[in-house]
Amino acid sequence: MRKCLLYWVVINIKYCRYCAFCISGDAYYCTCYDKVLNNVNRVTSCSEFVLSELGDVDTGKPYKPRDFSDKVTVQEDTRQITFFE
């Protein structure tokens, strides 16, 4: 279950800074769409996204999805309480 969830996170949460088409210089530039990027720290819904093997454009650190905490528990008894019981 956890591997499927992490795979979903890597595929669906895309940042321009981890894309192979993003170039850093005086400004961030997308070579796929030939445009200057304003903010590469936001999540994008780009269909041309390719996860870069080199990692982040500036630091080179690879993408690490967050570790989900197991603090959320599911209650066993989920009946609805009524005033008439």
Coordinates of N, CA, C and O in Angstrom, one line a residue, residues 4-82:
C4 N 2.5 2.0 -3.4 CA 1.6 2.6 -4.4 C 1.3 4.0 -4.1 O 1.2 4.8 -5.0
L5 N 1.2 4.4 -2.8 CA 1.0 5.7 -2.4 C 2.1 6.6 -2.8 O 2.0 7.7 -3.3
L6 N 3.4 6.2 -2.5 CA 4.5 7.0 -2.8 C 4.7 7.1 -4.4 O 5.1 8.2 -4.9
Y7 N 4.3 6.1 -5.1 CA 4.4 6.2 -6.6 C 3.4 7.2 -7.1 O 3.7 8.0 -7.9
W8 N 2.2 7.2 -6.5 CA 1.2 8.2 -6.8 C 1.7 9.6 -6.6 O 1.4 10.5 -7.4
V9 N 2.3 9.8 -5.4 CA 2.8 11.2 -5.1 C 3.9 11.6 -6.1 O 3.8 12.8 -6.6
V10 N 4.8 10.8 -6.5 CA 5.8 11.1 -7.4 C 5.2 11.5 -8.8 O 5.6 12.4 -9.4
I11 N 4.2 10.7 -9.2 CA 3.7 10.9 -10.5 C 2.8 12.1 -10.6 O 2.8 12.9 -11.5
N12 N 1.9 12.4 -9.5 CA 0.9 13.4 -9.6 C 1.3 14.7 -9.0 O 0.7 15.7 -9.3
I13 N 2.3 14.8 -8.1 CA 2.7 16.1 -7.6 C 4.0 16.5 -8.3 O 5.0 15.9 -8.1
K14 N 3.8 17.5 -9.2 CA 4.9 17.9 -10.1 C 5.4 19.3 -9.8 O 4.5 20.2 -9.7
Y15 N 6.6 19.5 -9.6 CA 7.2 20.8 -9.4 C 8.1 21.1 -10.6 O 8.9 20.2 -11.0
C16 N 8.1 22.3 -11.1 CA 8.9 22.7 -12.3 C 10.4 22.5 -12.0 O 11.2 22.2 -12.9
R17 N 10.8 22.7 -10.7 CA 12.2 22.6 -10.4 C 12.8 21.2 -10.5 O 14.0 21.0 -10.6
Y18 N 11.9 20.2 -10.5 CA 12.3 18.8 -10.7 C 12.1 18.3 -12.1 O 12.3 17.1 -12.4
C19 N 11.7 19.2 -13.0 CA 11.5 18.8 -14.4 C 12.8 18.9 -15.2 O 13.6 19.7 -15.0
A20 N 12.9 17.9 -16.2 CA 14.1 17.9 -17.0 C 14.1 19.1 -18.0 O 15.2 19.4 -18.5
F21 N 13.0 19.7 -18.3 CA 12.9 20.8 -19.2 C 13.2 22.2 -18.5 O 13.3 23.2 -19.2
C22 N 13.4 22.2 -17.2 CA 13.6 23.5 -16.5 C 15.1 23.8 -16.5 O 16.0 22.9 -16.1
I23 N 15.5 25.0 -16.8 CA 16.9 25.5 -16.8 C 17.0 26.7 -15.9 O 16.1 27.6 -15.9
S24 N 18.0 26.7 -15.1 CA 18.2 27.8 -14.2 C 19.3 28.7 -14.7 O 20.3 28.3 -15.2
G25 N 19.2 30.0 -14.5 CA 20.2 31.0 -14.9 C 19.8 32.3 -14.3 O 19.6 32.3 -13.1
D26 N 19.7 33.4 -15.0 CA 19.2 34.6 -14.5 C 17.7 34.5 -14.1 O 17.3 35.2 -13.2
A27 N 17.0 33.6 -14.8 CA 15.6 33.3 -14.5 C 15.4 31.8 -14.8 O 16.3 31.2 -15.4
Y28 N 14.3 31.3 -14.4 CA 14.0 29.9 -14.7 C 13.3 29.9 -16.0 O 12.4 30.7 -16.3
Y29 N 13.7 28.9 -16.9 CA 13.2 28.8 -18.2 C 12.8 27.4 -18.6 O 13.5 26.5 -18.3
C30 N 11.6 27.3 -19.2 CA 11.1 26.0 -19.7 C 11.4 25.8 -21.1 O 11.0 26.6 -22.0
T31 N 12.3 24.8 -21.5 CA 12.7 24.6 -22.8 C 11.6 23.9 -23.7 O 11.6 24.0 -24.9
C32 N 10.6 23.3 -23.0 CA 9.5 22.6 -23.7 C 8.5 23.6 -24.3 O 8.1 23.5 -25.4
Y33 N 8.2 24.6 -23.4 CA 7.2 25.6 -23.9 C 7.8 26.9 -24.3 O 7.1 27.9 -24.7
D34 N 9.1 27.0 -24.2 CA 9.9 28.3 -24.5 C 9.3 29.5 -23.8 O 9.0 30.5 -24.5
K35 N 9.2 29.4 -22.5 CA 8.8 30.6 -21.7 C 9.5 30.6 -20.4 O 10.1 29.7 -19.9
V36 N 9.5 31.8 -19.9 CA 10.2 32.1 -18.6 C 9.2 31.7 -17.5 O 8.0 32.1 -17.5
L37 N 9.7 31.0 -16.5 CA 8.8 30.6 -15.4 C 8.9 31.6 -14.2 O 10.0 32.0 -13.8
N38 N 7.8 32.0 -13.6 CA 7.8 32.9 -12.5 C 8.2 32.2 -11.2 O 9.0 32.7 -10.5
N39 N 7.5 31.1 -10.9 CA 7.7 30.4 -9.6 C 7.8 28.9 -9.9 O 6.9 28.3 -10.3
V40 N 9.0 28.3 -9.6 CA 9.2 26.9 -9.8 C 8.9 26.1 -8.5 O 9.1 24.9 -8.5
N41 N 8.5 26.8 -7.5 CA 8.2 26.1 -6.2 C 6.8 25.7 -6.0 O 6.4 25.0 -5.1
R42 N 5.9 26.0 -6.9 CA 4.5 25.7 -6.9 C 4.3 24.3 -7.6 O 5.0 24.0 -8.5
V43 N 3.2 23.7 -7.2 CA 2.8 22.4 -7.9 C 2.3 22.8 -9.3 O 1.5 23.8 -9.4
T44 N 2.6 22.1 -10.3 CA 2.2 22.4 -11.7 C 1.4 21.2 -12.2 O 1.5 20.1 -11.8
S45 N 0.6 21.5 -13.2 CA -0.2 20.4 -13.8 C 0.2 20.2 -15.3 O -0.6 19.9 -16.2
C46 N 1.5 20.4 -15.5 CA 2.0 20.3 -16.9 C 2.0 18.9 -17.4 O 2.4 18.0 -16.7
S47 N 1.5 18.7 -18.6 CA 1.4 17.4 -19.2 C 2.7 16.9 -19.8 O 2.9 15.7 -20.0
E48 N 3.6 17.8 -20.0 CA 4.9 17.5 -20.6 C 6.0 17.2 -19.5 O 7.2 17.1 -19.8
F49 N 5.6 17.1 -18.2 CA 6.6 17.0 -17.1 C 7.4 15.7 -17.2 O 6.8 14.6 -17.5
V50 N 8.7 15.8 -17.1 CA 9.6 14.6 -17.1 C 10.4 14.8 -15.8 O 11.1 15.8 -15.7
L51 N 10.4 13.8 -14.9 CA 11.2 13.9 -13.7 C 12.7 13.8 -14.0 O 13.1 12.9 -14.7
S52 N 13.4 14.8 -13.6 CA 14.8 14.9 -13.9 C 15.6 13.9 -13.1 O 15.4 13.8 -11.9
E53 N 16.6 13.2 -13.7 CA 17.5 12.3 -13.0 C 18.5 13.1 -12.1 O 19.1 12.5 -11.2
L54 N 18.7 14.3 -12.5 CA 19.7 15.2 -11.8 C 19.1 15.8 -10.5 O 19.9 16.3 -9.7
G55 N 17.8 15.8 -10.4 CA 17.2 16.4 -9.2 C 16.8 17.8 -9.4 O 16.5 18.3 -10.5
D56 N 16.8 18.6 -8.3 CA 16.5 20.0 -8.3 C 17.4 20.8 -9.2 O 18.6 20.5 -9.3
V57 N 16.8 21.8 -9.8 CA 17.6 22.6 -10.7 C 18.8 23.3 -10.0 O 19.9 23.4 -10.5
D58 N 18.5 23.9 -8.8 CA 19.5 24.7 -8.1 C 20.4 23.8 -7.3 O 21.6 23.9 -7.3
T59 N 19.9 22.9 -6.5 CA 20.6 22.2 -5.5 C 21.1 20.8 -5.9 O 22.1 20.3 -5.4
G60 N 20.4 20.2 -6.9 CA 20.7 18.9 -7.4 C 20.2 17.8 -6.5 O 20.5 16.6 -6.7
K61 N 19.5 18.1 -5.4 CA 18.9 17.1 -4.5 C 17.8 16.4 -5.2 O 16.9 17.0 -5.8
P62 N 17.7 15.1 -5.1 CA 16.6 14.3 -5.7 C 15.3 14.5 -5.0 O 15.3 14.9 -3.8
Y63 N 14.2 14.3 -5.7 CA 12.9 14.5 -5.1 C 12.6 13.4 -4.1 O 12.8 12.2 -4.4
K64 N 12.3 13.8 -2.8 CA 11.9 12.8 -1.8 C 10.5 13.1 -1.3 O 10.3 14.1 -0.8
P65 N 9.6 12.2 -1.6 CA 8.2 12.4 -1.1 C 8.2 12.4 0.4 O 9.0 11.8 1.0
R66 N 7.2 13.2 0.9 CA 7.1 13.2 2.4 C 6.7 11.9 3.0 O 6.0 11.1 2.3
D67 N 7.2 11.6 4.2 CA 6.8 10.4 4.8 C 5.5 10.6 5.5 O 5.4 11.5 6.4
F68 N 4.5 9.8 5.2 CA 3.2 10.0 5.8 C 3.1 9.4 7.2 O 3.5 8.3 7.4
S69 N 2.6 10.2 8.1 CA 2.5 9.8 9.5 C 1.3 8.8 9.7 O 0.3 8.9 8.9
D70 N 1.4 7.9 10.6 CA 0.4 7.0 10.9 C -0.5 7.4 12.0 O -1.1 6.6 12.7
K71 N -0.5 8.7 12.3 CA -1.3 9.3 13.4 C -2.8 9.2 13.2 O -3.6 9.1 14.1
V72 N -3.2 9.2 12.0 CA -4.6 9.1 11.7 C -5.1 7.7 11.8 O -4.6 6.8 11.2
T73 N -6.1 7.5 12.7 CA -6.7 6.2 12.9 C -8.1 6.2 12.5 O -8.8 7.1 12.5
V74 N -8.5 5.0 12.0 CA -9.9 4.8 11.6 C -10.7 4.2 12.7 O -10.2 3.2 13.3
Q75 N -11.8 4.7 13.0 CA -12.6 4.2 14.1 C -13.3 2.9 13.6 O -13.8 2.8 12.5
E76 N -13.4 1.9 14.5 CA -14.0 0.7 14.1 C -15.5 0.8 14.0 O -16.1 0.3 13.1
D77 N -16.1 1.5 15.0 CA -17.6 1.6 15.0 C -17.9 3.0 14.4 O -17.7 4.0 15.0
T78 N -18.5 3.0 13.2 CA -18.8 4.2 12.5 C -20.3 4.4 12.3 O -20.7 5.0 11.4
R79 N -21.1 3.8 13.2 CA -22.5 4.0 13.2 C -22.9 5.5 13.5 O -22.2 6.1 14.2
Q80 N -24.0 5.9 12.9 CA -24.4 7.3 13.2 C -25.3 7.2 14.4 O -26.1 6.4 14.6
I81 N -25.0 8.2 15.3 CA -25.7 8.2 16.6 C -27.0 9.0 16.4 O -27.0 10.1 15.8
T82 N -28.1 8.5 16.9 CA -29.4 9.3 16.8 C -29.9 9.6 18.2 O -29.4 9.0 19.2

